[in-house]
Coordinates of C-alpha atoms in Angstrom, one line a residue:
X677 CA -7.6 -1.8 8.5
X678 CA -6.8 -3.8 5.3
X679 CA -4.7 -2.8 2.4
X680 CA -2.7 -4.1 -0.5
X681 CA 0.8 -2.8 -1.3
X682 CA 1.2 -1.5 -4.8
X683 CA 4.9 -2.5 -5.2
X684 CA 4.5 -4.3 -8.6
X685 CA 6.8 -1.8 -10.4
X686 CA 9.6 -2.4 -7.8
X687 CA 9.2 -6.1 -7.0
X688 CA 7.6 -7.6 -10.2
X689 CA 5.0 -9.3 -8.0
X690 CA 1.4 -8.8 -9.1
X691 CA -0.5 -6.3 -6.9
X692 CA -3.9 -6.9 -5.6
X693 CA -6.3 -4.2 -6.9
X694 CA -7.4 -1.6 -4.5
X695 CA -11.0 -2.1 -5.7
X696 CA -10.9 -5.8 -4.9
X697 CA -9.6 -5.1 -1.4
X698 CA -12.3 -2.4 -0.9
X699 CA -15.1 -4.8 -2.0
X700 CA -13.8 -7.4 0.5
X701 CA -13.8 -4.8 3.2
X702 CA -17.3 -3.7 2.3
X703 CA -18.5 -7.3 2.7
X704 CA -17.0 -7.3 6.2
X705 CA -17.4 -3.7 7.2
X706 CA -18.0 -4.6 10.8
X707 CA -14.3 -5.5 11.2
X708 CA -12.4 -4.1 8.1
X709 CA -11.5 -0.5 7.1
X710 CA -10.3 -0.2 3.5
X711 CA -7.1 1.6 2.7
X712 CA -5.6 1.9 -0.8
X713 CA -2.1 1.7 -1.9
X714 CA -0.8 3.6 -4.9
X715 CA 2.8 3.6 -6.1
X716 CA 3.6 7.3 -6.4
X717 CA 5.7 6.6 -9.5
X718 CA 2.6 5.3 -11.2
X719 CA 0.1 7.8 -9.8
X720 CA 0.6 10.6 -12.3
X721 CA -2.0 9.5 -14.9
X722 CA -4.6 8.5 -12.3
X723 CA -5.9 11.5 -10.3
X724 CA -9.5 10.8 -11.2
X725 CA -9.1 7.2 -10.1
X726 CA -8.3 8.3 -6.6
X727 CA -11.6 10.1 -6.4
X728 CA -13.3 6.9 -7.7
X729 CA -11.5 4.9 -5.0
X730 CA -12.8 7.2 -2.3
X731 CA -16.2 7.9 -3.7
X732 CA -17.1 4.6 -5.4
X733 CA -15.2 2.1 -3.1
X734 CA -15.2 3.8 0.3
X735 CA -11.5 4.0 0.7
X736 CA -10.7 5.6 4.1
X737 CA -7.0 6.2 3.8
X738 CA -3.8 5.4 1.9
X739 CA -0.9 3.2 2.8
X740 CA 2.6 3.6 1.5
X741 CA 5.6 1.3 1.9
X742 CA 8.6 3.3 0.6
X743 CA 11.2 0.5 0.9
X744 CA 9.0 -1.9 -1.0
X745 CA 7.7 0.7 -3.5
X746 CA 11.2 2.1 -4.2
X747 CA 10.7 5.8 -3.4
X748 CA 11.6 8.3 -0.7
X749 CA 8.6 9.8 1.1
X750 CA 10.0 13.3 0.6
X751 CA 10.3 12.9 -3.2
X752 CA 8.5 16.0 -4.6
X753 CA 7.0 13.9 -7.4
X754 CA 4.8 12.3 -4.8
X755 CA 3.5 15.6 -3.5
X756 CA 0.6 15.8 -6.0
X757 CA -0.7 12.5 -4.7
X758 CA -0.2 13.6 -1.1
X759 CA -2.1 16.8 -1.8
X760 CA -5.0 14.9 -3.3
X761 CA -5.2 12.7 -0.2
X762 CA -5.0 15.8 2.1
X763 CA -7.8 17.5 0.1
X764 CA -10.0 14.4 0.6
X765 CA -9.3 14.7 4.4
X766 CA -7.9 11.2 4.6
X767 CA -4.9 9.8 6.4
X768 CA -1.7 8.7 4.7
X769 CA 0.1 5.9 6.5
X770 CA 3.8 5.3 5.8
X771 CA 5.4 2.0 6.7
X772 CA 9.0 2.8 7.8
X773 CA 10.2 -0.5 9.3
X774 CA 11.2 -3.8 7.9
X775 CA 9.2 -5.4 5.2
X776 CA 8.5 -8.8 6.9
X777 CA 8.4 -10.3 3.4
X778 CA 9.6 -13.9 3.0
X779 CA 13.0 -15.0 1.8
X780 CA 14.1 -14.3 -1.7
X781 CA 11.8 -11.3 -2.4
X782 CA 13.4 -7.9 -3.0
X783 CA 13.4 -6.0 0.3
X784 CA 12.6 -9.2 2.2
X785 CA 14.5 -11.3 4.7
X786 CA 14.2 -14.7 6.2
X787 CA 10.8 -16.0 7.2
X788 CA 10.2 -15.8 11.0
X789 CA 9.9 -19.6 11.1
X790 CA 13.5 -19.9 9.9
X791 CA 14.8 -17.5 12.6
X792 CA 12.7 -18.6 15.6
X793 CA 13.1 -22.3 16.3
X794 CA 11.5 -23.1 19.7
X795 CA 12.8 -25.9 21.8
X796 CA 10.5 -28.9 21.7

């Protein structure tokens, strides 16, 4: 499974377009399954776009990262998005652990190489 994380609103970092990820997955469909990421706070004006992601780009599920995207999974404003995903019969994956993002990025921590220093 391959997916971007649409956290641009929360982090300021440019997101990778879902369409671009889906095209890369299609070119490597023997090993990649495309999932999309939509920031629920930015999803309101784009219901038709979700259909396009599924129909036109072969998206097979949706990935959410609440701590990076700055929302709570039980926020009722996200329910419209969840309902559209459920109507399409696709899974919604929620990342609930640490971000794993490098040092200095909102929501991130120290890079694993800074923490784990093997004896040489």
